[in-house]
Amino acid sequence: MRSHSVAAEGGTAAVLYPDEGDSIESHIWDTIKGSDFLADQDAVELFVKSAPEEIRLLERWGMPWSRRADGRIAQRPFGGHEFPRATFASDRVGFHEMQTLYGILQSCRNVEFHHEWFATSILHRHGIFQGITAVELKTGNFVLVRAKAGIIATGGAGRVYGFTTYGYHSTADGHYLAYRAGLALKDMEFIQFHPTGLVPRGILVTEASRGEGGFLVNKDGERFMKRYAPSKMELAPRDVVSRSEISEINEGRGIEGPDRIDCVGLDLRHLGKEKILERLPQIREMTMKFLGIDPVDEIIPVEPAAHYAMGGIHTDISGATEIRGLWAAGETASVSVHGANRLGANSTSLCLVYGRIAGKEATDYVNDGHDGGELSKAQALSEESRVYDDTLHGSGSENPYEIRDRLQRIMDKHAYVFRTSEGLKTALREVRQLKEEAYRRVTDKAKEYNTNLEHVLELDSLLETAEVMLVSALARQESRGAHARLDYPKRDDANWLKHTVARKTADLPSIDYVPVKITKYLPTERRY
Ligand SMILES: Cc1cc2nc3c(=O)[nH]c(=O)nc-3n(C[C@H](O)[C@H](O)[C@H](O)COP(=O)(O)OP(=O)(O)OC[C@H]3O[C@@H](n4cnc5c(N)ncnc54)[C@H](O)[C@@H]3O)c2cc1C
């Protein structure tokens, strides 16, 4: 229940009202266009068709969806969606979804929870999944888990950045577990920057604030989105809005925010107190607590903050990885439905859809009698030695928290909304230098709840994943979705309509490409 999903605020996308004008076809098209045509279209079709049933299932399990005056489930507009299809429960969507799912699991007698177990590696032999290793944080014991099937669902990679909306657990562990086990990481150059990260910390101000009618303004009070996306304005997709904000700031029309940070303004004042209290109570509470700003009367300072990784562990349309018996679901996976840019509210619904698909696939696999066999002792011992000898008793001289801060500053500076070859190369050189530094230093030697050990292990994940992001970003010489290269400002379908797949080698990640699956939606120019 401390997962990142609890923090999801604004909505879960699904087509609920074909009778009122929405359609499966429209959601599919919005998602593919939003992805800048990098999404695999067969996966998008499956996702969109499956999402409505997940909303109804949650409802049957007790999810308190907000209602309309006529009693039907309420939906609100979200960026890049042609129809208001973000299903919500006030501005605490993820909290209520997680409560509902956790509650229902409590009633399943065959579900066992292992809270506070930290997975450290995937065990497999000849490409067949056998289990994982983990540290039980409560006792500090090293645990071998033999399993017939597994699903990686470890969430996002956002803590590679400092200015981010992510929770502290989003440290790319699953990405790194998979990468070390020989699996490919796909499309890691595509990081979504959410247009409304609260300045100066990056805490999320939900897109629902614009869905409910909020304006983005520059220092002259002008709704600048009219210059960049005249038909969708503030509800253009996030990549478009983030680039527009940075362009305003770069051209001298930004607002001076807290800590003298250049930003833009989110204006909710015209919505009125009643609507803000009913629809966006958490946003008001947060801006008042963190900045002393009441959005009923004042403009909120915001700028793009790292928010989502479109890429992740390479899977097929059923969520299967390249290791037999192992699936990936949620943000850590790249199916790919989001392509180069995710639409808001499509992540929590993708978690629901692929949670079910991967769960069913894994269950069927086990019921078919598959079994990875006895664990390799040598593999387990070598992992135990990595965790305890090399890390807990490591002889590092550098402070790992300073290394993490330096990594985040590098990524914030060079792998942000606009990128250049020069900046990415500098970042790669600096990240590789950080990897060389002796950061395996755990000062807390306690066995129980050694979060210091956990943080140092997480630093491995962050550094390795950042390297993959940078190498993938350098290689992609075009601008598509969230990957905007100043030196290659145009999308280039002739050469780059393909997914990046990165694999671990002894040196830099190797980069290869796999085709995008096109069913019937041909790439066109993206205008909003
Ligand atoms: C502030 C914020 C608001 C958002 N709001 C929305 C929204 O309104 N709608 C929407 O569609 N999307 C939203 N998103 C995106 C969405 O919330 C996430 O993409 C989604 O919740 C990710 O879910 P997940 O299950 O993949 O990962 P998580 O919910 O992050 O769960 C991952 C779990 O894996 C555990 N874990 C990690 N590493 C290890 C390890 N080594 N060993 C064991 N366990 C581990 C974590 O502790 C955690 O419990 C939002 C994102 C942010 C940052």
Coordinates of C-alpha atoms and ligand atoms in Angstrom, one line a residue:
M1 CA 0.0 0.0 0.0
R2 CA 3.0 2.3 -0.1
S3 CA 3.3 1.7 -3.8
H4 CA 3.4 4.6 -6.2
S5 CA -0.1 3.8 -7.5
V6 CA -1.6 5.1 -4.2
A7 CA -0.5 8.6 -5.4
A8 CA -2.3 8.5 -8.7
E9 CA -4.6 11.5 -8.7
G10 CA -6.6 12.4 -11.7
G11 CA -8.2 9.5 -13.6
T12 CA -8.4 6.0 -15.2
A13 CA -9.3 6.1 -18.9
A14 CA -12.0 3.9 -20.4
V15 CA -14.8 4.2 -22.8
L16 CA -18.0 4.0 -20.7
Y17 CA -20.5 6.0 -22.7
P18 CA -20.8 5.1 -26.4
D19 CA -24.4 6.2 -26.0
E20 CA -23.2 9.8 -25.3
G21 CA -20.7 10.0 -28.2
D22 CA -17.5 8.2 -27.0
S23 CA -16.2 5.2 -28.9
I24 CA -13.6 2.5 -28.7
E25 CA -12.3 3.7 -32.1
S26 CA -11.8 7.2 -30.7
H27 CA -9.9 6.0 -27.6
I28 CA -7.7 3.9 -29.9
W29 CA -7.0 6.7 -32.2
D30 CA -6.3 9.2 -29.4
T31 CA -3.8 6.8 -27.8
I32 CA -2.0 6.1 -31.1
K33 CA -1.8 9.7 -32.1
G34 CA -0.8 10.6 -28.6
S35 CA 2.1 8.1 -28.8
D36 CA 3.4 9.9 -31.9
F37 CA 2.6 6.6 -33.8
L38 CA 5.2 4.6 -31.9
A39 CA 2.6 2.5 -30.0
D40 CA 2.0 -1.1 -31.1
Q41 CA -1.5 -0.8 -32.6
D42 CA -2.6 -4.4 -31.8
A43 CA -1.7 -3.8 -28.2
V44 CA -3.6 -0.5 -28.1
E45 CA -6.7 -2.1 -29.5
L46 CA -6.6 -4.9 -26.9
F47 CA -6.0 -2.3 -24.1
V48 CA -8.8 0.0 -25.1
K49 CA -11.3 -2.8 -25.6
S50 CA -10.5 -4.3 -22.2
A51 CA -10.5 -1.1 -20.1
P52 CA -14.2 -0.6 -19.6
E53 CA -14.7 -4.0 -18.0
E54 CA -11.9 -3.2 -15.5
I55 CA -13.8 0.0 -14.4
R56 CA -17.0 -2.0 -13.8
L57 CA -15.1 -4.8 -12.0
L58 CA -13.6 -2.3 -9.6
E59 CA -17.1 -0.8 -9.1
R60 CA -18.4 -4.2 -8.2
W61 CA -15.6 -4.7 -5.7
G62 CA -16.5 -1.4 -4.0
M63 CA -14.6 1.4 -5.7
P64 CA -16.2 4.7 -4.8
W65 CA -16.1 6.3 -8.3
S66 CA -17.4 9.9 -8.3
R67 CA -20.9 10.1 -9.7
R68 CA -22.8 12.5 -12.0
A69 CA -26.1 14.1 -11.0
D70 CA -27.9 11.4 -12.9
G71 CA -26.2 8.7 -10.8
R72 CA -23.9 7.4 -13.6
I73 CA -20.1 7.1 -13.0
A74 CA -18.5 10.5 -13.6
Q75 CA -15.7 11.1 -16.2
R76 CA -13.6 14.2 -16.8
P77 CA -11.6 15.5 -19.7
F78 CA -7.9 14.7 -19.9
G79 CA -5.1 15.8 -22.2
G80 CA -5.1 14.3 -25.7
H81 CA -8.5 12.5 -25.2
E82 CA -11.2 13.7 -27.6
F83 CA -13.9 12.7 -25.1
P84 CA -14.1 13.1 -21.3
R85 CA -13.1 9.5 -20.4
A86 CA -10.9 9.8 -17.3
T87 CA -12.9 8.0 -14.6
F88 CA -12.2 9.4 -11.2
A89 CA -12.8 9.4 -7.5
S90 CA -12.3 13.0 -6.6
D91 CA -8.5 13.6 -7.0
R92 CA -7.5 10.5 -5.1
V93 CA -8.0 7.9 -7.9
G94 CA -5.1 5.7 -7.1
F95 CA -5.6 5.7 -3.4
H96 CA -9.2 4.4 -3.8
E97 CA -8.2 1.9 -6.5
M98 CA -5.5 0.4 -4.3
Q99 CA -7.7 0.3 -1.2
T100 CA -10.3 -1.6 -3.3
L101 CA -7.9 -4.1 -4.8
Y102 CA -6.1 -4.6 -1.4
G103 CA -9.5 -5.1 0.3
I104 CA -10.6 -7.8 -2.2
L105 CA -7.3 -9.6 -2.0
Q106 CA -7.7 -9.8 1.8
S107 CA -10.7 -12.0 1.2
C108 CA -8.8 -14.5 -1.0
R109 CA -7.5 -17.3 1.2
N110 CA -4.9 -18.4 -1.4
V111 CA -3.1 -15.1 -1.5
E112 CA -0.1 -14.6 0.7
F113 CA 1.6 -11.3 1.1
H114 CA 5.4 -10.8 1.7
H115 CA 5.5 -7.2 2.8
E116 CA 8.8 -5.5 2.8
W117 CA 10.7 -8.0 0.8
F118 CA 13.2 -6.4 -1.5
A119 CA 13.8 -8.4 -4.7
T120 CA 17.5 -8.4 -5.7
S121 CA 17.7 -10.8 -8.7
I122 CA 15.8 -13.0 -11.1
L123 CA 16.8 -16.7 -11.2
H124 CA 16.5 -18.5 -14.5
R125 CA 18.2 -21.4 -16.3
H126 CA 18.4 -21.8 -20.1
G127 CA 15.8 -19.0 -20.5
I128 CA 13.3 -20.5 -18.1
F129 CA 12.2 -18.6 -15.0
Q130 CA 12.9 -20.3 -11.6
G131 CA 12.4 -17.7 -9.0
I132 CA 13.9 -14.7 -7.3
T133 CA 16.3 -13.7 -4.5
A134 CA 15.2 -11.1 -2.0
V135 CA 16.2 -9.5 1.3
E136 CA 13.5 -9.7 4.0
L137 CA 13.9 -6.2 5.3
K138 CA 12.3 -6.9 8.7
T139 CA 15.0 -9.5 9.6
G140 CA 17.7 -8.8 7.1
N141 CA 17.6 -12.4 5.9
F142 CA 18.5 -13.3 2.4
V143 CA 15.7 -15.3 0.9
L144 CA 15.5 -17.7 -2.1
V145 CA 12.0 -17.9 -3.7
R146 CA 11.4 -20.8 -6.0
A147 CA 8.5 -20.1 -8.3
K148 CA 6.9 -21.7 -11.3
A149 CA 6.0 -18.4 -12.8
G150 CA 6.5 -14.7 -12.0
I151 CA 5.3 -11.2 -12.9
I152 CA 7.5 -8.2 -12.5
A153 CA 5.4 -5.2 -11.4
T154 CA 7.9 -2.9 -9.7
G155 CA 6.8 0.4 -11.2
G156 CA 8.6 3.3 -12.7
A157 CA 12.1 4.7 -13.0
G158 CA 11.5 8.4 -12.2
R159 CA 13.9 8.8 -9.3
V160 CA 16.7 8.9 -11.9
Y161 CA 15.6 12.5 -12.0
G162 CA 15.6 15.0 -9.1
F163 CA 12.7 17.3 -10.2
T164 CA 10.1 14.6 -10.3
T165 CA 6.5 13.8 -9.3
Y166 CA 7.5 10.2 -8.4
G167 CA 7.5 8.6 -5.0
Y168 CA 10.8 7.5 -3.4
H169 CA 10.3 3.8 -4.4
S170 CA 10.3 4.4 -8.1
T171 CA 13.9 3.5 -8.5
A172 CA 13.9 1.3 -11.6
D173 CA 14.6 -1.9 -9.6
G174 CA 12.5 -4.1 -11.9
H175 CA 14.1 -2.6 -15.0
Y176 CA 17.6 -3.5 -13.6
L177 CA 16.6 -6.9 -12.4
A178 CA 15.4 -7.7 -15.9
Y179 CA 18.4 -6.1 -17.6
R180 CA 20.8 -8.0 -15.5
A181 CA 18.9 -11.2 -16.3
G182 CA 19.6 -10.6 -20.0
L183 CA 16.2 -9.1 -20.9
A184 CA 15.9 -6.1 -23.2
L185 CA 14.8 -2.7 -22.1
K186 CA 12.6 -1.0 -24.8
D187 CA 12.2 2.7 -25.7
M188 CA 14.0 3.9 -22.6
E189 CA 14.7 7.3 -24.2
F190 CA 11.0 8.3 -23.8
I191 CA 10.5 10.0 -20.5
Q192 CA 7.3 11.9 -19.9
F193 CA 7.6 15.3 -18.2
H194 CA 4.3 16.3 -16.7
P195 CA 3.5 20.0 -17.4
T196 CA 2.4 20.8 -13.9
G197 CA 5.1 19.8 -11.4
L198 CA 4.8 22.1 -8.3
V199 CA 7.8 24.5 -8.1
P200 CA 10.2 24.0 -6.4
R201 CA 9.8 20.4 -5.4
G202 CA 8.1 18.8 -8.4
I203 CA 5.1 17.4 -6.5
L204 CA 2.3 16.6 -9.0
V205 CA -0.6 19.0 -9.6
T206 CA -2.9 16.7 -11.4
E207 CA -3.9 17.2 -15.0
A208 CA -7.4 17.0 -13.7
S209 CA -6.9 20.7 -12.7
R210 CA -6.7 21.5 -16.4
G211 CA -9.4 18.9 -17.1
E212 CA -11.7 20.8 -14.7
G213 CA -10.9 24.0 -16.6
G214 CA -7.6 25.4 -15.3
F215 CA -5.5 27.8 -17.5
L216 CA -1.8 27.9 -18.1
V217 CA -0.5 31.5 -18.1
N218 CA 2.8 33.3 -18.7
K219 CA 4.1 36.4 -17.0
D220 CA 1.7 38.6 -19.0
G221 CA -1.3 36.5 -17.8
E222 CA -1.6 35.2 -21.4
R223 CA -2.9 31.7 -22.1
F224 CA 0.1 30.8 -24.1
M225 CA -1.1 27.4 -25.3
K226 CA -3.1 29.2 -28.1
R227 CA 0.3 29.6 -29.9
Y228 CA 1.2 25.9 -29.7
A229 CA -2.1 23.9 -29.7
P230 CA -4.9 26.2 -30.6
S231 CA -7.7 23.6 -30.7
K232 CA -6.8 21.6 -27.5
M233 CA -5.1 24.5 -25.6
E234 CA -4.2 23.3 -22.0
L235 CA -5.6 19.8 -22.8
A236 CA -3.0 19.0 -25.5
P237 CA -0.9 15.9 -24.8
R238 CA 1.8 16.3 -22.1
D239 CA 4.8 16.3 -24.5
V240 CA 3.3 19.3 -26.4
V241 CA 2.3 21.2 -23.3
S242 CA 5.7 20.7 -21.6
R243 CA 7.6 21.9 -24.7
S244 CA 5.3 24.9 -24.9
E245 CA 6.1 25.8 -21.3
I246 CA 9.8 25.5 -21.7
S247 CA 9.6 27.6 -24.9
E248 CA 7.7 30.3 -23.0
I249 CA 10.4 30.3 -20.3
N250 CA 13.3 30.3 -22.8
E251 CA 11.8 33.2 -24.7
G252 CA 11.6 35.3 -21.5
R253 CA 7.9 35.0 -20.8
G254 CA 8.2 32.8 -17.7
I255 CA 7.2 33.7 -14.1
E256 CA 9.7 33.9 -11.3
G257 CA 8.6 31.2 -8.9
P258 CA 9.8 30.1 -5.4
D259 CA 13.6 29.9 -5.1
R260 CA 13.8 32.2 -8.1
I261 CA 13.0 29.3 -10.4
D262 CA 11.6 30.2 -13.8
C263 CA 8.2 28.6 -14.3
V264 CA 4.7 29.3 -15.7
G265 CA 1.4 29.7 -13.8
L266 CA -1.5 27.4 -13.4
D267 CA -4.6 29.5 -12.8
L268 CA -7.6 27.9 -11.2
R269 CA -9.2 31.0 -9.7
H270 CA -12.0 31.3 -12.2
L271 CA -13.2 27.8 -11.2
G272 CA -14.4 29.1 -7.9
K273 CA -14.0 27.8 -4.4
E274 CA -16.9 25.4 -4.5
K275 CA -15.6 23.5 -7.6
I276 CA -12.1 23.5 -6.3
L277 CA -13.2 22.0 -3.0
E278 CA -15.4 19.4 -4.6
R279 CA -13.2 18.3 -7.5
L280 CA -9.6 19.2 -6.5
P281 CA -9.5 19.2 -2.7
Q282 CA -6.1 17.5 -2.5
I283 CA -4.5 20.0 -4.8
R284 CA -5.7 22.9 -2.7
E285 CA -4.5 21.2 0.5
M286 CA -1.1 20.5 -1.0
T287 CA -0.4 24.0 -2.5
M288 CA -1.5 25.5 0.8
K289 CA 0.7 23.2 2.9
F290 CA 3.8 23.3 0.7
L291 CA 3.7 26.9 -0.6
G292 CA 1.2 28.7 1.5
I293 CA -0.7 29.4 -1.8
D294 CA -4.5 29.1 -1.9
P295 CA -5.5 28.4 -5.5
V296 CA -8.9 29.9 -4.9
D297 CA -7.1 33.3 -4.9
E298 CA -3.6 32.8 -6.3
I299 CA -1.8 31.3 -9.3
I300 CA 0.2 28.1 -8.8
P301 CA 3.8 28.1 -10.0
V302 CA 4.5 25.0 -12.1
E303 CA 7.0 23.5 -14.6
P304 CA 7.6 20.1 -16.3
A305 CA 8.7 17.4 -13.9
A306 CA 9.7 13.8 -14.7
H307 CA 6.6 11.8 -14.4
Y308 CA 6.5 8.5 -16.3
A309 CA 8.7 6.1 -18.3
M310 CA 7.0 5.1 -21.5
G311 CA 9.8 2.5 -22.0
G312 CA 10.4 -0.5 -19.9
I313 CA 11.0 -4.3 -20.0
H314 CA 10.3 -5.5 -23.5
T315 CA 7.3 -7.7 -23.6
D316 CA 4.9 -9.1 -26.2
I317 CA 1.2 -8.3 -26.4
S318 CA 0.4 -10.7 -23.6
G319 CA 3.0 -9.1 -21.2
A320 CA 5.4 -12.1 -21.7
T321 CA 9.1 -11.3 -21.4
E322 CA 11.9 -13.2 -23.2
I323 CA 12.3 -15.5 -20.2
R324 CA 9.7 -18.3 -20.3
G325 CA 7.5 -18.2 -17.3
L326 CA 8.1 -14.5 -16.5
W327 CA 5.8 -11.6 -17.4
A328 CA 5.9 -7.9 -16.7
A329 CA 3.0 -5.5 -16.1
G330 CA 2.4 -1.9 -15.1
E331 CA 4.8 0.9 -15.6
T332 CA 7.9 -1.3 -15.5
A333 CA 6.7 -3.1 -18.7
S334 CA 6.8 -1.8 -22.3
V335 CA 4.1 -3.6 -24.2
S336 CA 4.1 -0.9 -26.0
V337 CA 0.8 1.0 -25.6
H338 CA 2.2 4.4 -24.9
G339 CA 4.8 4.6 -27.6
A340 CA 6.7 7.9 -27.4
N341 CA 4.2 9.7 -25.2
R342 CA 1.5 8.4 -22.9
L343 CA -1.9 10.0 -22.6
G344 CA -2.9 11.0 -19.1
A345 CA -5.2 8.4 -17.3
N346 CA -4.0 5.6 -19.6
S347 CA -1.5 4.3 -17.1
T348 CA -3.7 3.2 -14.2
S349 CA -6.1 1.6 -16.8
L350 CA -3.1 -0.2 -18.4
C351 CA -2.1 -1.5 -15.0
L352 CA -5.6 -2.9 -14.5
V353 CA -5.8 -4.4 -18.0
Y354 CA -2.3 -5.9 -18.0
G355 CA -2.5 -7.0 -14.3
R356 CA -5.4 -9.2 -15.4
I357 CA -3.8 -10.4 -18.7
A358 CA -0.4 -11.2 -17.1
G359 CA -2.1 -12.8 -14.1
K360 CA -4.2 -15.1 -16.3
E361 CA -1.2 -16.0 -18.5
A362 CA 1.0 -16.9 -15.5
T363 CA -1.8 -18.9 -13.9
D364 CA -2.5 -20.9 -17.1
Y365 CA 1.2 -21.5 -17.5
V366 CA 1.5 -23.0 -14.0
N367 CA -1.8 -25.0 -14.5
D368 CA -0.3 -26.5 -17.7
G369 CA 2.4 -28.1 -15.5
H370 CA 5.4 -25.9 -16.2
D371 CA 8.1 -25.8 -13.6
G372 CA 11.5 -24.2 -13.9
G373 CA 13.1 -26.9 -11.7
E374 CA 15.7 -26.8 -8.9
L375 CA 17.4 -23.4 -8.3
S376 CA 21.0 -23.1 -9.2
K377 CA 23.0 -22.9 -5.9
A378 CA 25.9 -21.1 -7.6
Q379 CA 23.6 -18.3 -8.9
A380 CA 22.0 -17.8 -5.5
L381 CA 25.4 -17.8 -3.7
S382 CA 26.9 -15.3 -6.1
E383 CA 23.8 -13.0 -5.6
E384 CA 24.1 -13.3 -1.8
S385 CA 27.7 -12.3 -2.0
R386 CA 26.8 -9.2 -4.2
V387 CA 24.3 -8.1 -1.6
Y388 CA 26.3 -8.8 1.6
D389 CA 30.0 -8.9 0.8
D390 CA 30.1 -6.3 -2.0
T391 CA 27.4 -4.0 -0.8
L392 CA 26.7 -4.3 2.9
H393 CA 30.4 -4.8 3.7
G394 CA 31.5 -2.8 0.7
S395 CA 34.6 -0.7 1.0
G396 CA 33.2 2.4 -0.8
S397 CA 34.5 5.8 0.1
E398 CA 31.9 8.0 -1.6
N399 CA 28.6 8.9 0.1
P400 CA 25.9 7.0 -2.0
Y401 CA 23.3 9.7 -1.3
E402 CA 25.6 12.3 -2.9
I403 CA 26.1 10.1 -5.9
R404 CA 22.4 9.8 -6.3
D405 CA 22.0 13.6 -6.0
R406 CA 24.7 14.1 -8.6
L407 CA 23.0 11.6 -10.9
Q408 CA 19.7 13.4 -10.6
R409 CA 21.3 16.8 -11.3
I410 CA 22.9 15.4 -14.4
M411 CA 19.6 14.0 -15.7
D412 CA 17.6 17.1 -14.8
K413 CA 20.1 19.2 -16.8
H414 CA 20.9 17.1 -19.9
A415 CA 18.0 14.7 -20.4
Y416 CA 15.1 17.0 -19.8
V417 CA 12.3 18.3 -22.2
F418 CA 14.7 19.4 -24.9
R419 CA 17.9 17.3 -25.6
T420 CA 21.0 17.8 -27.7
S421 CA 23.7 15.4 -28.8
E422 CA 26.3 17.4 -26.8
G423 CA 24.2 17.4 -23.6
L424 CA 23.4 13.7 -23.8
K425 CA 27.1 12.9 -24.4
T426 CA 28.1 15.0 -21.4
A427 CA 25.5 13.3 -19.3
L428 CA 26.6 9.8 -20.4
R429 CA 30.3 10.6 -19.7
E430 CA 29.3 11.9 -16.2
V431 CA 27.0 9.0 -15.4
R432 CA 29.7 6.5 -16.4
Q433 CA 32.1 8.3 -14.1
L434 CA 29.6 8.0 -11.3
K435 CA 29.3 4.3 -11.9
E436 CA 33.1 4.0 -11.5
E437 CA 33.1 5.8 -8.1
A438 CA 33.2 3.7 -5.0
Y439 CA 29.6 4.3 -3.7
R440 CA 29.0 0.9 -2.2
R441 CA 29.2 2.2 1.3
V442 CA 26.6 1.1 3.8
T443 CA 27.3 2.9 7.1
D444 CA 24.3 1.3 8.9
K445 CA 25.3 -2.4 9.6
A446 CA 22.0 -3.3 11.3
K447 CA 20.4 -6.5 10.1
E448 CA 16.8 -5.4 10.6
Y449 CA 15.2 -2.8 8.4
N450 CA 18.4 -1.7 6.8
T451 CA 17.1 0.9 4.4
N452 CA 20.6 2.2 3.9
L453 CA 21.5 -1.2 2.3
E454 CA 18.3 -0.9 0.2
H455 CA 19.2 2.6 -1.0
V456 CA 22.6 1.5 -2.1
L457 CA 21.2 -1.4 -4.0
E458 CA 18.7 1.0 -5.6
L459 CA 21.5 3.2 -6.7
D460 CA 22.8 0.4 -8.9
S461 CA 19.4 0.3 -10.6
L462 CA 19.3 4.1 -11.0
L463 CA 22.8 4.4 -12.5
E464 CA 22.4 1.5 -14.9
T465 CA 18.9 2.6 -16.0
A466 CA 20.1 6.2 -16.6
E467 CA 22.9 4.9 -18.8
V468 CA 20.4 2.9 -20.9
M469 CA 18.1 6.0 -21.2
L470 CA 21.1 8.2 -22.3
V471 CA 22.5 5.7 -24.8
S472 CA 19.0 5.1 -26.3
A473 CA 18.4 8.9 -26.5
L474 CA 21.7 9.6 -28.2
A475 CA 21.0 6.9 -30.7
R476 CA 17.6 8.2 -31.7
Q477 CA 18.3 11.0 -34.1
E478 CA 14.8 12.4 -34.5
S479 CA 12.2 14.2 -32.4
R480 CA 9.2 12.0 -31.5
G481 CA 6.8 12.3 -28.6
A482 CA 8.6 13.1 -25.4
H483 CA 12.0 12.8 -27.0
A484 CA 12.7 16.2 -28.4
R485 CA 16.1 16.7 -30.0
L486 CA 17.1 20.3 -30.8
D487 CA 19.6 18.9 -33.3
Y488 CA 17.0 16.7 -35.0
P489 CA 13.8 18.7 -34.6
K490 CA 11.6 16.6 -36.9
R491 CA 10.0 13.2 -36.7
D492 CA 11.6 10.9 -39.2
D493 CA 9.3 7.9 -40.0
A494 CA 11.5 6.8 -42.9
N495 CA 14.3 5.9 -40.5
W496 CA 12.9 5.9 -37.0
L497 CA 9.5 4.3 -36.9
K498 CA 10.9 1.5 -34.7
H499 CA 11.3 0.6 -31.1
T500 CA 14.7 0.8 -29.4
V501 CA 15.8 -2.3 -27.6
A502 CA 18.8 -2.1 -25.3
R503 CA 20.7 -5.1 -23.8
K504 CA 23.4 -5.3 -21.2
T505 CA 26.9 -6.0 -22.3
A506 CA 30.2 -5.7 -20.4
D507 CA 30.5 -2.2 -21.6
L508 CA 27.8 0.2 -23.0
P509 CA 24.4 -1.2 -23.6
S510 CA 24.0 -2.7 -27.1
I511 CA 21.2 -1.1 -29.1
D512 CA 19.0 -2.7 -31.6
Y513 CA 15.6 -2.0 -33.1
V514 CA 12.3 -3.9 -33.6
P515 CA 9.4 -2.8 -35.9
V516 CA 6.3 -1.0 -34.7
K517 CA 3.1 -3.0 -35.2
I518 CA 0.8 -1.0 -37.5
T519 CA -2.7 -2.4 -37.9
K520 CA -4.5 0.3 -39.9
Y521 CA -3.6 3.7 -38.5
L522 CA -1.0 5.2 -40.7
P523 CA 1.3 7.9 -39.2
T524 CA 0.1 11.5 -40.0
E525 CA 1.3 14.9 -38.8
R526 CA 0.3 15.4 -35.2
R527 CA -1.7 18.6 -34.8
Y528 CA -3.8 19.7 -31.8
Ligands
LIG1 C1 2.0 11.7 -8.7 C2 1.5 10.8 -9.8 C3 0.1 10.8 -10.1 C4 -0.3 10.0 -11.1 N1 -1.7 10.0 -11.5 C5 -2.1 9.2 -12.5 C6 -3.5 9.2 -12.9 O1 -4.3 9.9 -12.3 N2 -3.8 8.3 -13.8 C7 -2.9 7.5 -14.5 O2 -3.4 6.7 -15.3 N3 -1.6 7.5 -14.1 C8 -1.2 8.3 -13.1 N4 0.1 8.3 -12.8 C9 1.0 7.2 -13.3 C10 0.6 5.9 -12.5 O3 0.3 6.3 -11.1 C11 1.7 4.9 -12.4 O4 2.2 4.7 -13.7 C12 1.2 3.6 -11.9 O5 0.6 3.7 -10.7 C13 2.3 2.6 -11.7 O6 1.8 1.4 -11.2 P1 2.7 0.1 -11.0 O7 1.8 -0.9 -10.3 O8 3.3 -0.2 -12.3 O9 3.9 0.5 -10.0 P2 3.8 1.0 -8.5 O10 2.5 1.4 -8.1 O11 4.9 2.0 -8.3 O12 4.1 -0.3 -7.7 C14 5.4 -0.9 -7.7 C15 5.6 -1.7 -6.5 O13 6.8 -2.4 -6.6 C16 7.5 -2.3 -5.4 N5 9.0 -2.5 -5.7 C17 9.8 -1.7 -6.4 N6 11.0 -2.3 -6.4 C18 11.0 -3.4 -5.7 C19 11.9 -4.4 -5.3 N7 13.2 -4.4 -5.7 N8 11.5 -5.5 -4.6 C20 10.2 -5.6 -4.2 N9 9.2 -4.7 -4.5 C21 9.6 -3.6 -5.2 C22 7.2 -0.9 -4.9 O14 7.6 -0.8 -3.5 C23 5.8 -0.9 -5.2 O15 5.0 -1.4 -4.2 C24 0.6 9.1 -11.8 C25 2.0 9.2 -11.5 C26 2.4 10.0 -10.6 C27 3.9 10.1 -10.3

